[in-house]
Short mmCIF file of C-alpha atoms and ligand atoms in Angstrom, two decimals:
data_model
loop_
_atom_site.label_atom_id
_atom_site.label_comp_id
_atom_site.label_asym_id
_atom_site.label_seq_id
_atom_site.Cartn_x
_atom_site.Cartn_y
_atom_site.Cartn_z
CA MET L 80 -2.07 -11.36 6.31
CA LEU L 81 -1.66 -15.04 5.34
CA ILE L 82 2.02 -15.90 5.27
CA ALA L 83 3.69 -19.16 4.23
CA LYS L 84 7.38 -19.50 5.06
CA ASP L 85 9.79 -22.09 3.74
CA ILE L 86 7.10 -24.72 3.11
CA HIS L 87 8.34 -28.22 2.29
CA LYS L 88 6.09 -31.16 1.49
CA SER L 89 6.90 -34.64 0.19
CA TYR L 90 4.74 -37.59 -0.72
CA GLY L 91 7.05 -40.59 -0.29
CA ASN L 92 10.13 -39.84 -2.40
CA LEU L 93 8.37 -37.07 -4.31
CA HIS L 94 9.49 -33.66 -3.01
CA VAL L 95 6.47 -31.59 -4.09
CA LEU L 96 7.08 -28.26 -2.33
CA LYS L 97 10.71 -27.22 -1.92
CA GLY L 98 10.71 -24.14 0.28
CA VAL L 99 7.73 -22.07 -0.86
CA GLU L 100 7.48 -18.48 0.37
CA LEU L 101 4.21 -16.63 -0.15
CA GLU L 102 2.51 -13.67 1.46
CA ILE L 103 -1.12 -12.81 0.76
CA HIS L 104 -2.32 -9.28 1.49
CA GLU L 105 -5.80 -8.12 2.41
CA LYS L 106 -8.24 -7.31 -0.45
CA GLU L 107 -5.94 -8.97 -2.96
CA ILE L 108 -6.83 -11.50 -5.65
CA VAL L 109 -3.83 -13.76 -6.13
CA SER L 110 -3.79 -16.40 -8.86
CA ILE L 111 -1.50 -19.40 -8.62
CA VAL L 112 -0.62 -20.80 -12.04
CA GLY L 113 1.75 -23.45 -13.33
CA SER L 114 1.73 -26.74 -15.16
CA SER L 115 -0.05 -29.78 -13.84
CA GLY L 116 1.87 -31.44 -11.02
CA ALA L 117 3.74 -28.25 -10.08
CA GLY L 118 2.32 -28.43 -6.54
CA LYS L 119 -0.38 -25.75 -6.74
CA SER L 120 -3.16 -27.74 -5.08
CA THR L 121 -0.78 -29.07 -2.45
CA LEU L 122 0.18 -25.50 -1.56
CA LEU L 123 -3.46 -24.36 -1.50
CA HIS L 124 -4.38 -27.24 0.83
CA ILE L 125 -1.52 -26.33 3.15
CA LEU L 126 -2.55 -22.64 3.14
CA GLY L 127 -6.06 -23.83 3.99
CA THR L 128 -4.87 -26.10 6.84
CA LEU L 129 -6.43 -29.07 5.04
CA ASP L 130 -2.96 -30.60 4.88
CA LEU L 131 0.17 -30.10 7.01
CA PRO L 132 3.61 -29.15 5.68
CA ASP L 133 6.57 -31.38 6.59
CA SER L 134 8.38 -28.19 7.62
CA GLY L 135 7.86 -24.46 7.41
CA THR L 136 5.06 -22.34 8.84
CA VAL L 137 1.73 -20.91 7.79
CA SER L 138 0.48 -17.99 9.85
CA MET L 139 -2.37 -15.54 9.80
CA GLY L 140 -1.69 -12.32 11.66
CA GLU L 141 -0.06 -13.36 14.90
CA VAL L 142 -1.39 -16.91 14.81
CA ASN L 143 0.94 -19.74 13.77
CA LEU L 144 -1.61 -22.18 12.35
CA GLY L 145 0.71 -25.14 12.91
CA LYS L 146 0.46 -24.56 16.67
CA LEU L 147 -3.34 -24.79 16.86
CA LYS L 148 -4.91 -27.87 18.45
CA LYS L 149 -7.33 -29.95 16.41
CA ASP L 150 -10.51 -28.24 17.69
CA GLN L 151 -9.02 -24.76 17.43
CA LEU L 152 -7.94 -25.51 13.88
CA ALA L 153 -11.42 -26.71 12.89
CA ASP L 154 -12.92 -23.49 14.30
CA PHE L 155 -10.28 -21.38 12.58
CA ARG L 156 -10.94 -23.09 9.25
CA ASN L 157 -14.71 -22.63 9.54
CA ASP L 158 -14.55 -19.01 10.76
CA SER L 159 -11.62 -17.51 8.89
CA LEU L 160 -11.31 -19.44 5.63
CA GLY L 161 -13.71 -20.04 2.77
CA PHE L 162 -13.25 -22.82 0.22
CA ILE L 163 -14.41 -23.13 -3.38
CA PHE L 164 -13.58 -26.28 -5.31
CA GLN L 165 -13.76 -27.21 -9.00
CA PHE L 166 -16.87 -29.29 -8.37
CA HIS L 167 -19.26 -27.35 -6.19
CA ASN L 168 -19.41 -30.02 -3.43
CA LEU L 169 -22.89 -28.91 -2.40
CA LEU L 170 -24.90 -31.39 -0.34
CA PRO L 171 -27.49 -32.79 -2.78
CA GLU L 172 -30.32 -33.34 -0.29
CA PHE L 173 -30.30 -29.72 0.93
CA THR L 174 -31.58 -26.58 -0.80
CA ALA L 175 -29.29 -23.79 -1.97
CA LEU L 176 -30.21 -21.71 1.09
CA GLU L 177 -29.49 -24.58 3.47
CA ASN L 178 -26.15 -25.28 1.78
CA ILE L 179 -25.15 -21.62 2.07
CA GLN L 180 -26.01 -21.54 5.78
CA ILE L 181 -24.18 -24.72 6.86
CA PRO L 182 -20.83 -23.10 7.86
CA GLY L 183 -22.82 -20.48 9.81
CA MET L 184 -24.76 -23.19 11.63
CA ILE L 185 -21.48 -24.86 12.57
CA LYS L 186 -20.33 -21.48 13.91
CA LYS L 187 -23.64 -21.23 15.84
CA THR L 188 -24.59 -17.90 14.26
CA PRO L 189 -28.12 -17.01 15.44
CA SER L 190 -30.61 -18.13 12.80
CA GLN L 191 -32.03 -14.67 12.05
CA ALA L 192 -28.61 -13.13 11.48
CA LEU L 193 -27.63 -16.15 9.40
CA ALA L 194 -30.72 -15.92 7.19
CA LYS L 195 -30.12 -12.19 6.71
CA ARG L 196 -26.51 -12.70 5.67
CA ALA L 197 -27.46 -15.57 3.33
CA GLY L 198 -30.11 -13.37 1.71
CA GLU L 199 -27.68 -10.50 1.21
CA LEU L 200 -25.07 -12.77 -0.35
CA ALA L 201 -27.67 -14.41 -2.61
CA GLU L 202 -28.70 -10.95 -3.78
CA LEU L 203 -25.10 -9.94 -4.47
CA LEU L 204 -24.46 -13.19 -6.34
CA GLY L 205 -27.70 -13.09 -8.35
CA ILE L 206 -29.18 -16.33 -6.98
CA SER L 207 -32.01 -14.99 -4.77
CA HIS L 208 -34.60 -16.62 -7.03
CA ARG L 209 -32.94 -20.05 -6.70
CA LEU L 210 -32.61 -20.34 -2.92
CA HIS L 211 -35.21 -23.07 -2.52
CA ALA L 212 -33.89 -25.22 -5.37
CA LYS L 213 -31.80 -28.33 -4.78
CA PRO L 214 -28.35 -28.43 -6.43
CA SER L 215 -29.55 -30.94 -9.07
CA GLU L 216 -32.20 -28.43 -10.19
CA MET L 217 -29.62 -25.69 -10.83
CA SER L 218 -27.24 -24.92 -13.70
CA GLY L 219 -23.48 -25.34 -13.26
CA GLY L 220 -23.03 -21.59 -12.98
CA GLU L 221 -25.76 -21.30 -10.35
CA GLN L 222 -24.37 -24.22 -8.35
CA GLN L 223 -20.95 -22.58 -8.30
CA ARG L 224 -22.43 -19.24 -7.16
CA VAL L 225 -24.15 -21.09 -4.30
CA ALA L 226 -20.75 -22.55 -3.42
CA VAL L 227 -19.31 -19.01 -3.44
CA ALA L 228 -22.07 -17.81 -1.08
CA ARG L 229 -21.37 -20.77 1.21
CA ALA L 230 -17.65 -19.88 1.22
CA LEU L 231 -18.52 -16.29 2.21
CA ILE L 232 -21.23 -16.89 4.81
CA ASN L 233 -18.90 -16.53 7.82
CA SER L 234 -17.11 -13.47 6.33
CA PRO L 235 -13.80 -15.34 6.04
CA LYS L 236 -10.51 -13.49 5.95
CA VAL L 237 -9.45 -15.40 2.84
CA VAL L 238 -11.26 -17.49 0.24
CA LEU L 239 -9.18 -20.31 -1.23
CA ALA L 240 -10.36 -21.59 -4.60
CA ASP L 241 -9.04 -24.59 -6.54
CA GLU L 242 -9.91 -24.35 -10.25
CA PRO L 243 -13.27 -22.72 -9.43
CA SER L 244 -14.19 -22.24 -13.08
CA GLY L 245 -12.58 -25.46 -14.31
CA ASN L 246 -15.93 -27.15 -14.80
CA LEU L 247 -17.78 -24.19 -16.38
CA ASP L 248 -18.24 -23.08 -19.98
CA THR L 249 -16.57 -19.85 -21.09
CA ALA L 250 -19.54 -17.56 -20.41
CA ASN L 251 -20.19 -18.95 -16.92
CA ALA L 252 -16.47 -18.92 -16.12
CA GLU L 253 -16.24 -15.29 -17.16
CA ALA L 254 -19.31 -14.41 -15.03
CA LEU L 255 -17.82 -16.18 -12.01
CA HIS L 256 -14.53 -14.30 -12.40
CA GLN L 257 -16.39 -10.99 -12.58
CA LEU L 258 -18.08 -11.93 -9.31
CA PHE L 259 -14.71 -12.45 -7.62
CA PHE L 260 -13.71 -8.89 -8.56
CA LYS L 261 -17.07 -7.55 -7.44
CA LEU L 262 -16.64 -9.29 -4.06
CA ARG L 263 -13.13 -7.87 -3.75
CA ASP L 264 -14.43 -4.37 -4.49
CA GLU L 265 -17.66 -4.47 -2.45
CA LEU L 266 -16.72 -6.74 0.48
CA ASN L 267 -12.93 -6.24 0.46
CA GLN L 268 -12.69 -10.00 0.07
CA THR L 269 -9.26 -11.61 -0.34
CA PHE L 270 -8.91 -14.55 -2.74
CA VAL L 271 -6.20 -17.10 -3.53
CA ILE L 272 -7.14 -18.94 -6.71
CA VAL L 273 -5.41 -21.90 -8.33
CA THR L 274 -6.34 -21.67 -11.98
CA HIS L 275 -5.46 -22.69 -15.52
CA ASN L 276 -7.67 -19.88 -16.79
CA GLU L 277 -5.33 -17.37 -18.43
CA PRO L 278 -7.78 -14.45 -18.61
CA LEU L 279 -8.53 -14.79 -14.88
CA ALA L 280 -4.84 -15.09 -13.99
CA ASN L 281 -4.00 -12.02 -16.06
CA LEU L 282 -6.80 -9.95 -14.49
CA SER L 283 -5.71 -10.83 -10.93
CA ASP L 284 -3.95 -8.35 -8.71
CA ARG L 285 -1.00 -10.74 -8.63
CA LYS L 286 -0.11 -13.84 -10.63
CA VAL L 287 2.19 -16.31 -8.90
CA SER L 288 3.81 -19.01 -11.05
CA MET L 289 4.84 -22.33 -9.59
CA LYS L 290 7.44 -24.56 -11.15
CA ASP L 291 9.04 -27.70 -9.73
CA GLY L 292 7.80 -27.04 -6.21
CA LEU L 293 8.91 -23.41 -6.01
CA ILE L 294 7.44 -20.02 -6.78
CA GLU L 295 9.27 -18.53 -9.75
P1 LIG Y 130 -0.97 -29.26 -9.27
O1 LIG Y 130 -2.10 -28.76 -8.44
O2 LIG Y 130 0.04 -28.19 -9.58
O3 LIG Y 130 -1.40 -29.97 -10.50
P2 LIG Y 130 -0.56 -31.10 -7.07
O4 LIG Y 130 -0.25 -30.25 -5.91
O5 LIG Y 130 -1.95 -31.63 -7.20
O6 LIG Y 130 -0.15 -30.31 -8.40
O7 LIG Y 130 0.41 -32.34 -7.11
C1 LIG Y 130 1.83 -32.23 -7.09
C2 LIG Y 130 2.44 -33.59 -7.13
O8 LIG Y 130 2.17 -34.27 -5.91
C3 LIG Y 130 1.88 -34.49 -8.24
O9 LIG Y 130 2.95 -35.25 -8.77
C4 LIG Y 130 0.89 -35.35 -7.51
O10 LIG Y 130 0.75 -36.59 -8.16
C5 LIG Y 130 1.50 -35.50 -6.15
N1 LIG Y 130 0.51 -35.66 -5.07
C6 LIG Y 130 -0.44 -34.76 -4.73
N2 LIG Y 130 -1.17 -35.20 -3.69
C7 LIG Y 130 -0.69 -36.44 -3.37
C8 LIG Y 130 -1.02 -37.43 -2.38
N3 LIG Y 130 -2.00 -37.23 -1.50
N4 LIG Y 130 -0.29 -38.55 -2.36
C9 LIG Y 130 0.71 -38.75 -3.23
N5 LIG Y 130 1.09 -37.88 -4.19
C10 LIG Y 130 0.40 -36.73 -4.26
#
């Protein structure tokens, strides 16, 4: 579904990605592991169209993402991709519910449908009782579950996560990982997750190891 072909990326003289090939299938949880500096985040950003490769292509279905114009790319990113980062990146002045709905507002989803979807996701993620809290009033685990709901609000084809449990204690990390599998099973959600968390990587449907800018 999401296919990266012969991806090269350099920063100055540093050749970070040296011809990466990766294909992500629907309903699959893929973990990307490897030592620090191996190029994992760079690859994830390129898969997520947040950064451009120097050469090579990223495509989804029939669409070559490198050929999209700026506006088309912004719409594609908002509609078809969900992002979860190590730090939740919620907007502090908005409630959990408002944060969850933001990508849907950008997509101009009618407000009733948007509220319904947000409510269903909150239920699934166990945060219904926290929807009117601000991020600063929530625990780390709750904040990250709000970020997951926000990533899912537009029913993206793929969720890209960069160290999503990197800032959580063991119990909250474990709970978050269980949620990813629940979302795969109940919503057929596809995930690509950069992680140092061995238990998560080992539970994934596929573990991809990066070394020196290539997939081993
Ligand atoms: P990983 O996620 O595997 O730890 P990264 O993809 O973050 O690795 O980084 C790979 C290499 O590219 C590192 O040496 C890093 O310092 C370098 N790098 C990443 N982003 C930039 C950037 N924007 N400018 C310069 N160098 C970068």
